C-alpha atoms as an extended CHARMM CRD file, in Angstrom:
* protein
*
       259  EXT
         1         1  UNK       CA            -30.3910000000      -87.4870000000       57.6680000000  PROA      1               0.0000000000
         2         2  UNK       CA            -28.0010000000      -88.0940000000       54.8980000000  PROA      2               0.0000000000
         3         3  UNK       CA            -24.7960000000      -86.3460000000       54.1080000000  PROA      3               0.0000000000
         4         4  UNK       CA            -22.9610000000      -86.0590000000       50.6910000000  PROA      4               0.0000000000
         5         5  UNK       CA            -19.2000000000      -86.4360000000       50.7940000000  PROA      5               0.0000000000
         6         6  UNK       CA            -16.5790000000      -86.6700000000       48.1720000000  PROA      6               0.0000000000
         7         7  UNK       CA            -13.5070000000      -88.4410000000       48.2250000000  PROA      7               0.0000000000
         8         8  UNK       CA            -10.6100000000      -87.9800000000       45.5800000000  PROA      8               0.0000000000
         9         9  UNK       CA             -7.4630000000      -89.4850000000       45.0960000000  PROA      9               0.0000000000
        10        10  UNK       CA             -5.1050000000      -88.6750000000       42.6180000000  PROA      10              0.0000000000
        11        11  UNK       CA             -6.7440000000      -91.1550000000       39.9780000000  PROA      11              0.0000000000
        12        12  UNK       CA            -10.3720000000      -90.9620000000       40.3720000000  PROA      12              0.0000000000
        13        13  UNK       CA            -13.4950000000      -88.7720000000       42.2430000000  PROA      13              0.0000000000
        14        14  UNK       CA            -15.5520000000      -90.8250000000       43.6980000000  PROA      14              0.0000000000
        15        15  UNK       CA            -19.0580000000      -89.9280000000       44.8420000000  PROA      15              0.0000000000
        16        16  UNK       CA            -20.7290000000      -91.7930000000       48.0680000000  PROA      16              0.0000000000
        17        17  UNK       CA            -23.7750000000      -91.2960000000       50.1040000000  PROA      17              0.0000000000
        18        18  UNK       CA            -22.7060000000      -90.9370000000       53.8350000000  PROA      18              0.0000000000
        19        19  UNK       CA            -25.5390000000      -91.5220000000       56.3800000000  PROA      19              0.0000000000
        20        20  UNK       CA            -26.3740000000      -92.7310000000       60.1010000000  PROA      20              0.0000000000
        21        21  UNK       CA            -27.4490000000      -96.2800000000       60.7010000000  PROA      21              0.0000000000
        22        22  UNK       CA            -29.2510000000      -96.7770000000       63.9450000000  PROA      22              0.0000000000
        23        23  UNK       CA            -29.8020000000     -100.0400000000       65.3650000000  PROA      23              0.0000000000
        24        24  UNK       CA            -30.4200000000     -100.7760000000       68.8750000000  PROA      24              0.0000000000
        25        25  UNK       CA            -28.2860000000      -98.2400000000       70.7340000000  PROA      25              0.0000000000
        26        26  UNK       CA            -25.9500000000      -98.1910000000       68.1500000000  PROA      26              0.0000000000
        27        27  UNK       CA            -25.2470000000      -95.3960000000       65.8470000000  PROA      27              0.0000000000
        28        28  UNK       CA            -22.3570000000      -95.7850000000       62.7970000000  PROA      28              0.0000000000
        29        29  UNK       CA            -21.9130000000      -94.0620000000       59.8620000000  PROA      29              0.0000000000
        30        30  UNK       CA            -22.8140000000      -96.1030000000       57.0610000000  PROA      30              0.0000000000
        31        31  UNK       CA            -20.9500000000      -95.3600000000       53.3660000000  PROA      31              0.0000000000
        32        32  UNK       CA            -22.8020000000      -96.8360000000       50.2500000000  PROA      32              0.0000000000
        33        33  UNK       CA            -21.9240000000      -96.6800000000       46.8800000000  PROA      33              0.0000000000
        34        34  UNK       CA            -23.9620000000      -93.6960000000       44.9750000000  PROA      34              0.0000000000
        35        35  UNK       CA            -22.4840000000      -92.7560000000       41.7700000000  PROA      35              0.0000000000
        36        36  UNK       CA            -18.7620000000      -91.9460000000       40.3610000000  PROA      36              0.0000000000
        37        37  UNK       CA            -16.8820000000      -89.3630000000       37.9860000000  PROA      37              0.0000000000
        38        38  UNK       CA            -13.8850000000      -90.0760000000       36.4390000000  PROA      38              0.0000000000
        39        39  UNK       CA            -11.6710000000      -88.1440000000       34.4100000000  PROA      39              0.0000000000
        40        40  UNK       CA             -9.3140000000      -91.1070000000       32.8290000000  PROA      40              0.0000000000
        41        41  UNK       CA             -9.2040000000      -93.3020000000       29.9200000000  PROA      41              0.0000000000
        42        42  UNK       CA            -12.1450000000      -94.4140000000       29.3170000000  PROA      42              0.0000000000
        43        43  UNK       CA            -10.3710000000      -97.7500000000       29.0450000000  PROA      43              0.0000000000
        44        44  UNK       CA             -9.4910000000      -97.4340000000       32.9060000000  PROA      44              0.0000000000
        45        45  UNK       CA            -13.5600000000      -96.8920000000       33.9340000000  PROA      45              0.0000000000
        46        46  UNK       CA            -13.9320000000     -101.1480000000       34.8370000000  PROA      46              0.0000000000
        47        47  UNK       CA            -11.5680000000     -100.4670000000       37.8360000000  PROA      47              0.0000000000
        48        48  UNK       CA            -13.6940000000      -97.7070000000       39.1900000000  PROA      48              0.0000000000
        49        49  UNK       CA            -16.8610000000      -99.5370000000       39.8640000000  PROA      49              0.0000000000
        50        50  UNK       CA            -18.2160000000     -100.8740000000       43.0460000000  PROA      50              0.0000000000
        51        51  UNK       CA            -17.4030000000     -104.4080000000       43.4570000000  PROA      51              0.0000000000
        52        52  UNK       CA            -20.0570000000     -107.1440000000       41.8500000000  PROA      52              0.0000000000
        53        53  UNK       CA            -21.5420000000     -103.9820000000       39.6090000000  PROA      53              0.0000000000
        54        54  UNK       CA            -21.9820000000     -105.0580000000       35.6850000000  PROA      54              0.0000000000
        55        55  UNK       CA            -23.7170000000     -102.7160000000       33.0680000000  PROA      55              0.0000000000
        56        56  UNK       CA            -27.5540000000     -103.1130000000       33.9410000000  PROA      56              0.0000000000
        57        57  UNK       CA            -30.7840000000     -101.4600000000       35.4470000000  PROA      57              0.0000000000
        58        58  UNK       CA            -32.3170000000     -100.9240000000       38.6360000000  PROA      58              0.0000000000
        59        59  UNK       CA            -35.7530000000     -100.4460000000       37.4390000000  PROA      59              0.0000000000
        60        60  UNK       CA            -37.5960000000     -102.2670000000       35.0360000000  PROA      60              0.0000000000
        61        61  UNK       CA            -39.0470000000      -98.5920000000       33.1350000000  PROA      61              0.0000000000
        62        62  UNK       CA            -42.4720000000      -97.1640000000       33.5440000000  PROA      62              0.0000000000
        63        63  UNK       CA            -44.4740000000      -99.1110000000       31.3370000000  PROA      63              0.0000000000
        64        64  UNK       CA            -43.1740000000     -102.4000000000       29.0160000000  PROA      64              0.0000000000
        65        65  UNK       CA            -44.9290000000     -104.3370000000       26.8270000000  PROA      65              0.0000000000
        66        66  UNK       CA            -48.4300000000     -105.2710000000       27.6560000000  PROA      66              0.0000000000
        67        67  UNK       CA            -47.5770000000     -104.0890000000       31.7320000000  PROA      67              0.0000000000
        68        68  UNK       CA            -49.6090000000     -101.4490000000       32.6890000000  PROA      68              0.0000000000
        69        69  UNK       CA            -47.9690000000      -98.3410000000       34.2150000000  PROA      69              0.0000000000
        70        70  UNK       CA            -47.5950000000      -98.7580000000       38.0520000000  PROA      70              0.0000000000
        71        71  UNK       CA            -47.0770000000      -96.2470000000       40.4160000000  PROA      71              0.0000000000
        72        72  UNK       CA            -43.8530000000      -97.6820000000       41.1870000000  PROA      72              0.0000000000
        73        73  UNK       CA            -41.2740000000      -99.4530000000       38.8590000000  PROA      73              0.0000000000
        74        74  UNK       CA            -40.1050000000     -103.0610000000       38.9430000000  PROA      74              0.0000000000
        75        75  UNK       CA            -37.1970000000     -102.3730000000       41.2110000000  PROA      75              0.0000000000
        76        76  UNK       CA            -33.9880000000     -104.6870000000       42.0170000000  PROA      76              0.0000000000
        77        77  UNK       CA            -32.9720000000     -103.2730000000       45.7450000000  PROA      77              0.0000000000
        78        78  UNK       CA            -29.1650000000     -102.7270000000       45.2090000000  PROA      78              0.0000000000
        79        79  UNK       CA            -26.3970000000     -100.3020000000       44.7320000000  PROA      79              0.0000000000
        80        80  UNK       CA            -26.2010000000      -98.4220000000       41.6120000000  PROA      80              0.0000000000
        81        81  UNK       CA            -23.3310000000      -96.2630000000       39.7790000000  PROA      81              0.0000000000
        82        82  UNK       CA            -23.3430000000      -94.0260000000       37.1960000000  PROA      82              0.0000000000
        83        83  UNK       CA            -20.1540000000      -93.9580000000       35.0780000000  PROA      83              0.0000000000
        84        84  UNK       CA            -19.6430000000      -90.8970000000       32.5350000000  PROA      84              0.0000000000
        85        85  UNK       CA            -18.4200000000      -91.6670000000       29.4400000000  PROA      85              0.0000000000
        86        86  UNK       CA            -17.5430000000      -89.9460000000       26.0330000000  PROA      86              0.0000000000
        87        87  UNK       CA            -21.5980000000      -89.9280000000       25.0790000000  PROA      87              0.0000000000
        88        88  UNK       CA            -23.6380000000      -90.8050000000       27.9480000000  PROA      88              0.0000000000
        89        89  UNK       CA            -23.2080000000      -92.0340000000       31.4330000000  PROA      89              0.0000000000
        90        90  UNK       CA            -23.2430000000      -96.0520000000       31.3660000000  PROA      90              0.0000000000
        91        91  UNK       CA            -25.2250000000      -97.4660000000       34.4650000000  PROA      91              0.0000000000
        92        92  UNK       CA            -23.5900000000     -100.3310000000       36.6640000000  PROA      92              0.0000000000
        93        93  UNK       CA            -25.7150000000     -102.1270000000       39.0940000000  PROA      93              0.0000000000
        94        94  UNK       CA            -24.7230000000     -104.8840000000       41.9100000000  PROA      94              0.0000000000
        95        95  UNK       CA            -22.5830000000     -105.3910000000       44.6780000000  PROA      95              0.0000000000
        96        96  UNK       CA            -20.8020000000     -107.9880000000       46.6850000000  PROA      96              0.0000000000
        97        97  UNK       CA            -21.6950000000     -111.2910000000       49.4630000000  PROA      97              0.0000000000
        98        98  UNK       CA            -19.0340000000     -113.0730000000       51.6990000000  PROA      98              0.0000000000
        99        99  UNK       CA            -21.8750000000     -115.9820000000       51.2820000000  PROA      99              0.0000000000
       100       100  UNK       CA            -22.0410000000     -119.1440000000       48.7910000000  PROA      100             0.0000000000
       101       101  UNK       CA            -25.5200000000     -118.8440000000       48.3960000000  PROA      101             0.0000000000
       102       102  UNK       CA            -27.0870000000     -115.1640000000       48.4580000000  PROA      102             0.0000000000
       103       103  UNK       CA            -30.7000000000     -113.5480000000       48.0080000000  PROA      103             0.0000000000
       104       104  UNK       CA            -30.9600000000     -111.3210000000       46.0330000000  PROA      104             0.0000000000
       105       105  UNK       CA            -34.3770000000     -108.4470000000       46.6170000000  PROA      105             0.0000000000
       106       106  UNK       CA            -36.9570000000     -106.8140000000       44.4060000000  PROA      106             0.0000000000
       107       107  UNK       CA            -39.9980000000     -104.8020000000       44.8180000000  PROA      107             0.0000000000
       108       108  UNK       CA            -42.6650000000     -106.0220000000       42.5030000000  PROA      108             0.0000000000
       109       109  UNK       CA            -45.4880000000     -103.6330000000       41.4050000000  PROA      109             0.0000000000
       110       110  UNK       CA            -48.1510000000     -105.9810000000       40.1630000000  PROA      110             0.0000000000
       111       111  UNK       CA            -50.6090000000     -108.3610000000       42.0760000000  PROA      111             0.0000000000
       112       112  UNK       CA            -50.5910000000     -111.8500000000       40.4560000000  PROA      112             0.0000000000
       113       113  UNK       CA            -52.4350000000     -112.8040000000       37.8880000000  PROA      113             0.0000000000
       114       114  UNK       CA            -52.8660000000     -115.5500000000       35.0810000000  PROA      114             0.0000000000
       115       115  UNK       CA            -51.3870000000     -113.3930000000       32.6460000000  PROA      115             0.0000000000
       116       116  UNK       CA            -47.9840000000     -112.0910000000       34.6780000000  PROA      116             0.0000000000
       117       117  UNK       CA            -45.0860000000     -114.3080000000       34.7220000000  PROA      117             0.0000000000
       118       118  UNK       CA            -41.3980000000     -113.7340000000       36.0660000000  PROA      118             0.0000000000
       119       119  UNK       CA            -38.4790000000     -115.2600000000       35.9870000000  PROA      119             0.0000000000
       120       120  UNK       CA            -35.0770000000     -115.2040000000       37.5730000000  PROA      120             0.0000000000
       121       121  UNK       CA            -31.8400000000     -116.1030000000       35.8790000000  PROA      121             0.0000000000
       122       122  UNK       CA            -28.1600000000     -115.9200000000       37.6410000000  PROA      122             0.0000000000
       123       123  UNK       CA            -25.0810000000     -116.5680000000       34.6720000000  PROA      123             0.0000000000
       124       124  UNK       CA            -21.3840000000     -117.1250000000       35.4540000000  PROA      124             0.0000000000
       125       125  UNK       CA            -18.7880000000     -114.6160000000       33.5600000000  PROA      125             0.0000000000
       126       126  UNK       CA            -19.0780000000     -116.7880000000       30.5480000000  PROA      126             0.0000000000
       127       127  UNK       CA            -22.8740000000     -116.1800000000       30.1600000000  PROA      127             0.0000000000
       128       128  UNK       CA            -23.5090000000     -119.8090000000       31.2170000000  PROA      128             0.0000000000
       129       129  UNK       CA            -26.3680000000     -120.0860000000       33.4130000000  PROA      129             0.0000000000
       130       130  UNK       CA            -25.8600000000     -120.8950000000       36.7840000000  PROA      130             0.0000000000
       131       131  UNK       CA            -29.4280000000     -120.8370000000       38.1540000000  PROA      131             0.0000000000
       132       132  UNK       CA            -32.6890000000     -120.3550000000       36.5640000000  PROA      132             0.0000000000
       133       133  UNK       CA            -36.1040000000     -120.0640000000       38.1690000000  PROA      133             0.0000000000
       134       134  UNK       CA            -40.0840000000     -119.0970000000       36.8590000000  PROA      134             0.0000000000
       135       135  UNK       CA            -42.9210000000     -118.0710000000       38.9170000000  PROA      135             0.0000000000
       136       136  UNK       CA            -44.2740000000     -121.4730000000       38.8100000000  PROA      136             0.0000000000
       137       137  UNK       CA            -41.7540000000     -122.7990000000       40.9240000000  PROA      137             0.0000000000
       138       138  UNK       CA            -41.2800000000     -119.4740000000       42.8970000000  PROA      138             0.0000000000
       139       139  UNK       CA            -42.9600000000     -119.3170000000       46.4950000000  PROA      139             0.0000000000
       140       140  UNK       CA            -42.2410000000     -115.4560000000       47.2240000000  PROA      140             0.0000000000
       141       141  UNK       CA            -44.2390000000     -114.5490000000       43.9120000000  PROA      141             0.0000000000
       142       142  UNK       CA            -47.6050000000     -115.2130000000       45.6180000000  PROA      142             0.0000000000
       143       143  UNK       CA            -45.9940000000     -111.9840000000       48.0100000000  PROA      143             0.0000000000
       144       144  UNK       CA            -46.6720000000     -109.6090000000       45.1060000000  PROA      144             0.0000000000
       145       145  UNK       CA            -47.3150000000     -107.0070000000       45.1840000000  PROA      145             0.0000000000
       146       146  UNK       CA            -44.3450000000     -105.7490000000       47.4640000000  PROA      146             0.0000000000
       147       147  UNK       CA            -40.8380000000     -106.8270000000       48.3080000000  PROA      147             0.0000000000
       148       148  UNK       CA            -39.8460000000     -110.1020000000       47.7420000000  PROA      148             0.0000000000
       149       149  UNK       CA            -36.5660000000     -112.1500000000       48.0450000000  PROA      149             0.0000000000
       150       150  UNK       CA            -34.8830000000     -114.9240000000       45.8230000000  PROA      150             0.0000000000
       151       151  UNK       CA            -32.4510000000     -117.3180000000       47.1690000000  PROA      151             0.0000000000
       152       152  UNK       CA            -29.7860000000     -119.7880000000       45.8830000000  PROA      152             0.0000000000
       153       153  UNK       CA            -30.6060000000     -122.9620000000       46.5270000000  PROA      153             0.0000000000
       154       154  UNK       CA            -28.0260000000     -125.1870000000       47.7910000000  PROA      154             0.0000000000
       155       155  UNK       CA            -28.8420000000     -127.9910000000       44.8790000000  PROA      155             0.0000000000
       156       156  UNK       CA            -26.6090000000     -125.7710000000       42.9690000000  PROA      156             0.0000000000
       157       157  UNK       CA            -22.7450000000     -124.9960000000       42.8070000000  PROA      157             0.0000000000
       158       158  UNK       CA            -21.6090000000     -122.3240000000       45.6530000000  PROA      158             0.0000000000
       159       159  UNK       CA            -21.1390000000     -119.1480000000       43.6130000000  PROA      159             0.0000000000
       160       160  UNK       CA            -16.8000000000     -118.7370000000       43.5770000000  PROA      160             0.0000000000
       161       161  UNK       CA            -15.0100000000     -115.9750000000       45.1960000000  PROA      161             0.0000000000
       162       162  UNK       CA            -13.6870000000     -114.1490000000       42.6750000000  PROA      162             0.0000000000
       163       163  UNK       CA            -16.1580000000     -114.2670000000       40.0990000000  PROA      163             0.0000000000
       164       164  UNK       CA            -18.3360000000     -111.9350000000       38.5970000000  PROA      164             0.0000000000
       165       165  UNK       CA            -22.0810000000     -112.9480000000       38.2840000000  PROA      165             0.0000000000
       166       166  UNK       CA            -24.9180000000     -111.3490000000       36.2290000000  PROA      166             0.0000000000
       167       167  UNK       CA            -28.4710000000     -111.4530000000       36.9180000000  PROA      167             0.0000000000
       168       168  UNK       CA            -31.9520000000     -110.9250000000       35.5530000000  PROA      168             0.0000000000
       169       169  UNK       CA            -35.5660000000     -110.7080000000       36.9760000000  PROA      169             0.0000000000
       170       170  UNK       CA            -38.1150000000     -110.6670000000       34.3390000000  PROA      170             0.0000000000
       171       171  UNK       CA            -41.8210000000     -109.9790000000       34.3320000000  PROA      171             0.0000000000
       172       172  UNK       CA            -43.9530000000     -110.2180000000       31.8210000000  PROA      172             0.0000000000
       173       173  UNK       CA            -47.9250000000     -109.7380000000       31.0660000000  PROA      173             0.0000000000
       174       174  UNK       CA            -49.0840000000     -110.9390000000       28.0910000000  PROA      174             0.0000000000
       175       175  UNK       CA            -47.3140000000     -111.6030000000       24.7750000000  PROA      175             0.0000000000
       176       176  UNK       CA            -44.9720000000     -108.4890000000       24.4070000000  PROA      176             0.0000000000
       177       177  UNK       CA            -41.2150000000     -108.3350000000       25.5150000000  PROA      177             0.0000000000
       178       178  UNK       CA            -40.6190000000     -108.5660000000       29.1720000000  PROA      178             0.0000000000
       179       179  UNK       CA            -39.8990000000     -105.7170000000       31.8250000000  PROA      179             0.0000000000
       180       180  UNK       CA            -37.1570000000     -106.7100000000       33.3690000000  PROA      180             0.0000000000
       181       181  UNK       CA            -34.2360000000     -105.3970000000       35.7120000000  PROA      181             0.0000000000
       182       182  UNK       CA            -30.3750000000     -106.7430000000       35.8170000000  PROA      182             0.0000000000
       183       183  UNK       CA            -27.2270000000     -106.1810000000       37.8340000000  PROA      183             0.0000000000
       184       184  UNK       CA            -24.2620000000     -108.1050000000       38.8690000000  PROA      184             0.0000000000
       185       185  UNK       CA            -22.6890000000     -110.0620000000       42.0710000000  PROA      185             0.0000000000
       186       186  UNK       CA            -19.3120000000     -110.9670000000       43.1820000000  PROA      186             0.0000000000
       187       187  UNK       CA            -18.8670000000     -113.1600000000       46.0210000000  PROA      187             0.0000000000
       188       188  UNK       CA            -15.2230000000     -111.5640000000       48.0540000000  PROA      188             0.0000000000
       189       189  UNK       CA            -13.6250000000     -113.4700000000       50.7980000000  PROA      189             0.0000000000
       190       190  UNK       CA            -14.7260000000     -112.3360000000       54.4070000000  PROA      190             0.0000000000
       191       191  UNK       CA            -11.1590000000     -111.1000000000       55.5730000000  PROA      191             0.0000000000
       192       192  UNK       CA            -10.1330000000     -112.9920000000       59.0810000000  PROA      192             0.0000000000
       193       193  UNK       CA            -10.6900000000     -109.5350000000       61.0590000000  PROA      193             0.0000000000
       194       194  UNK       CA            -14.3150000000     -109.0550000000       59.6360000000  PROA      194             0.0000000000
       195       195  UNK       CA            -15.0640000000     -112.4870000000       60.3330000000  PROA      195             0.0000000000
       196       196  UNK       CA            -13.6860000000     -112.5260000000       64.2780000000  PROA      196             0.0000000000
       197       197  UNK       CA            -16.1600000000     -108.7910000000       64.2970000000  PROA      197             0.0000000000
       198       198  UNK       CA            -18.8310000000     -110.6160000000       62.7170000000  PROA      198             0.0000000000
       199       199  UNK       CA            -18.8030000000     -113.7360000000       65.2390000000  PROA      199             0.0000000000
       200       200  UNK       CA            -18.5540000000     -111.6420000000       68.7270000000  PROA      200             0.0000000000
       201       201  UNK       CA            -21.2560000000     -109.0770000000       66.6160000000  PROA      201             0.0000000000
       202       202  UNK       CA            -25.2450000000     -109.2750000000       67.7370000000  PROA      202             0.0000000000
       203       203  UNK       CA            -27.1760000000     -109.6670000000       64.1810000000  PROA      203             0.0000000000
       204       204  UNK       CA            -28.0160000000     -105.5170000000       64.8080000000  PROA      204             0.0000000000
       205       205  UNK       CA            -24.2040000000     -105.4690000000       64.6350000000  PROA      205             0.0000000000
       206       206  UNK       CA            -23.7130000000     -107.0810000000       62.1850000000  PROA      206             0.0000000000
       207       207  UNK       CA            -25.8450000000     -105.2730000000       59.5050000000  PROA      207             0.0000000000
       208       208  UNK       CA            -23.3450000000     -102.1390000000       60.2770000000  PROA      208             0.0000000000
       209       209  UNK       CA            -20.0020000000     -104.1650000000       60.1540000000  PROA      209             0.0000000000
       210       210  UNK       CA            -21.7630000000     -105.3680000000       56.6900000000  PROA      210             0.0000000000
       211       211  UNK       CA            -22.7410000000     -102.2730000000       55.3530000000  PROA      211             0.0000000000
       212       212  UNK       CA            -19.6570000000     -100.1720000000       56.4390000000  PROA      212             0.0000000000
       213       213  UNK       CA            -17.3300000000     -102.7770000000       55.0440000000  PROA      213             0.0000000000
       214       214  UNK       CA            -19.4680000000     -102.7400000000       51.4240000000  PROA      214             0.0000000000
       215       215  UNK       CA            -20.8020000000     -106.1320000000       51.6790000000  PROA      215             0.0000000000
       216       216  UNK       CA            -24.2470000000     -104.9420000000       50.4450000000  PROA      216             0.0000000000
       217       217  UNK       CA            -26.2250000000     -108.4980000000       49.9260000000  PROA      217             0.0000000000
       218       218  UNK       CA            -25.7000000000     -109.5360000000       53.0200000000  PROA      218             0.0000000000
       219       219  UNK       CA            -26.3760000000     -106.1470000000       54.8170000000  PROA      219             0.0000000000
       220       220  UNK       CA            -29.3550000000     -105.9100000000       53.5220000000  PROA      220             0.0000000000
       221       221  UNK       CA            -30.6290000000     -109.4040000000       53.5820000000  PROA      221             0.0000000000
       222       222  UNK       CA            -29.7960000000     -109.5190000000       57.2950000000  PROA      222             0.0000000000
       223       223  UNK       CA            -31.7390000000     -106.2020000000       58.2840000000  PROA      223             0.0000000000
       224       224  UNK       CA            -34.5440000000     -107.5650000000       56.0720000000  PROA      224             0.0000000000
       225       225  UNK       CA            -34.8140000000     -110.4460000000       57.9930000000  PROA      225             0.0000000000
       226       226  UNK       CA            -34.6060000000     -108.1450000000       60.9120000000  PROA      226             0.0000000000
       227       227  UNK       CA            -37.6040000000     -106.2300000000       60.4650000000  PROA      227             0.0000000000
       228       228  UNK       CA            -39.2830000000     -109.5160000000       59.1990000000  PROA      228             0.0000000000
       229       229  UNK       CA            -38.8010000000     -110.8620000000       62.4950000000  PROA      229             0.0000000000
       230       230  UNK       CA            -39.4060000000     -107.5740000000       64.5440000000  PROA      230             0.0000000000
       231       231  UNK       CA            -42.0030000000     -105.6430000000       62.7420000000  PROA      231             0.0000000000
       232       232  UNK       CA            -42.9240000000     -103.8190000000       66.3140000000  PROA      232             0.0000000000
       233       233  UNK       CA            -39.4620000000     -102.4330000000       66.3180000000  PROA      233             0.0000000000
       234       234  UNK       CA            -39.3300000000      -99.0960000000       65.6280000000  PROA      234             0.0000000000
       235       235  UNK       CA            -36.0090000000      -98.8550000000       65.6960000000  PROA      235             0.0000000000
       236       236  UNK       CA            -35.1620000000     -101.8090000000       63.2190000000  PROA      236             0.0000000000
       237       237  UNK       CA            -38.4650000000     -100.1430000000       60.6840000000  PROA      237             0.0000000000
       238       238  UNK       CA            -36.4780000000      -96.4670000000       60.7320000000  PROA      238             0.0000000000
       239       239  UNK       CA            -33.0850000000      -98.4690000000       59.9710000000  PROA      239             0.0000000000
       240       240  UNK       CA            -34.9650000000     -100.3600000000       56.7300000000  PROA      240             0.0000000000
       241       241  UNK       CA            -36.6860000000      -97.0350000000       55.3810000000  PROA      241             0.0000000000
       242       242  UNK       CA            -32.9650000000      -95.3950000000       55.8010000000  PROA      242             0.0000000000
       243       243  UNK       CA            -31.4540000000      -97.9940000000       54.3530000000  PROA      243             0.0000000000
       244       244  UNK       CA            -33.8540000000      -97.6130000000       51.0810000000  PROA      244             0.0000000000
       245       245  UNK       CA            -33.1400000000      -93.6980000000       51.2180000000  PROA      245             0.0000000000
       246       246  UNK       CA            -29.5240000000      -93.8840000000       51.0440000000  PROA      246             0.0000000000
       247       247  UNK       CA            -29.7620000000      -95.9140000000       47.7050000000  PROA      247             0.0000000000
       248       248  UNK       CA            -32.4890000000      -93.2360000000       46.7420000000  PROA      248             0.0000000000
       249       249  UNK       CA            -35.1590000000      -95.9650000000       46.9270000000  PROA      249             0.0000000000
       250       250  UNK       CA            -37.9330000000      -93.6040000000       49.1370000000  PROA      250             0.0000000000
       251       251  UNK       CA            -40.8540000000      -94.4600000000       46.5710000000  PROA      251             0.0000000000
       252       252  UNK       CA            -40.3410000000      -98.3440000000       47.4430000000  PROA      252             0.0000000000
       253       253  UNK       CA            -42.9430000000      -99.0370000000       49.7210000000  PROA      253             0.0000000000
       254       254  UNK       CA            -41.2740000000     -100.3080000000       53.2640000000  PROA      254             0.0000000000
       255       255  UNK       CA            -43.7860000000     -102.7990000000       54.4380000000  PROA      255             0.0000000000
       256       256  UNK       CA            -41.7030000000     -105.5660000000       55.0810000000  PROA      256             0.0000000000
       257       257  UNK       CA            -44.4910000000     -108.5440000000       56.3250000000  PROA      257             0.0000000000
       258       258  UNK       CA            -44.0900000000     -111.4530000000       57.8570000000  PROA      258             0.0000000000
       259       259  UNK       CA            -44.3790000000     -114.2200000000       54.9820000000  PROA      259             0.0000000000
């Protein structure tokens, strides 16, 4: 069961979702980033996000274009922040990886067909892109419909601590404009403490010392592959499906196959 719980310094409020992973025999709260109210400048509102979050959307809309409406949106599977301002709230969407080359996770509504196309583009802070990939060339599109993963290939340059990515996952069925969803990605450097936790840390472990450090990529590309590899765990299945609630994700379905 989840818990709300509010924070507040003497600069911001901050609103997180505060919940109970359980892993193997393990049980540790878990803190992910949910949505935040401030009260400053509005000029002050880009320190207040969650690390690796950049204006976007976490769903690609009920219907777009010549996409029928599905049950359930296009979805990116990652944090997302809603930050007031003087009309309406702005929505940020990412988070952050200690790795050089991350996956990133969606949940695709549509079965494939010759009509629907995707395509996934990562840009540096410049708007330059870094990586750029169609459904052609993409393996886990013949997974659709359901939750697929994109990774970096290592043919490419290491994403830079530091920086602030932005991403994009289009689909498209026909001739009208895309559906598409977009978010951001910073990779942070994994601080010598985390690291010596993460090395002496089975890989249930580690998901936790991911998530309650804020490291969301590679929390939940690590319990993905988890369940992947262990669909007969209960366990491991209840940990996924939590780990979808906490981000408000329960209409995703949480079949996770082996693929």
């Amino acid at each position: 069961m989840t818990k709300v719980s509010t924070r507040f310094s003497s600069s911001q409020h901050i609103l997180v979702w505060t919940g109970v992973l359980l892993i193997g025999s393990m049980a540790i709260d878990i803190i992910l980033p949910h949505a935040q109210a401030n009260s400053v400048a509005l000029d002050s509102l880009q320190t207040k996000q969650v690390r690796g979050q950049v204006p976007g959307r976490r769903s690609g809309g009920a219907r777009r274009g010549d996409c029928p409406a599905p049950s359930t949106e296009l979805t990116a599977l990652v944090p997302m922040t809603q930050v007031p301002t003087e009309t309406l709230p702005e929505t940020y969407v990412g988070g952050s990886t200690t790795v050089e080359y991350p996956t990133f996770w969606f949940y695709v509504p549509y079965s494939q067909t010759a009509d629907l196309s995707a395509e996934f583009i990562l840009q540096d802070d410049t708007g330059q892109d870094v990586y750029r990939i169609t459904s052609a060339d993409l393996p886990a599109f013949e997974q659709i419909p359901g939750i697929i993963s994109i990774s970096l290939p290592s043919t490419i340059a290491p994403l830079e601590i530091g920086r602030v990515y932005q991403w994009y996952f289009k689909l498209n069925c026909g001739t009208e404009a895309p559906m598409y969803v977009q978010g951001g990605i910073e990779r942070i450097p994994l601080e010598p403490d985390l690291a010596y936790q993460l090395a002496h840390a089975s890989p249930q472990e580690r998901v936790n010392l991911y998530l309650t450090n804020g490291i969301w990529y590679d929390a939940i590309t690590m319990l993905a592959q988890l369940h992947r590899n262990n669909l007969s765990n209960t366990t491991i299945e209840s940990a996924w499906i939590n780990l979808l609630q906490s981000l408000e994700l329960e209409n995703i379905p949480t079949d996770l196959e082996e693929r």
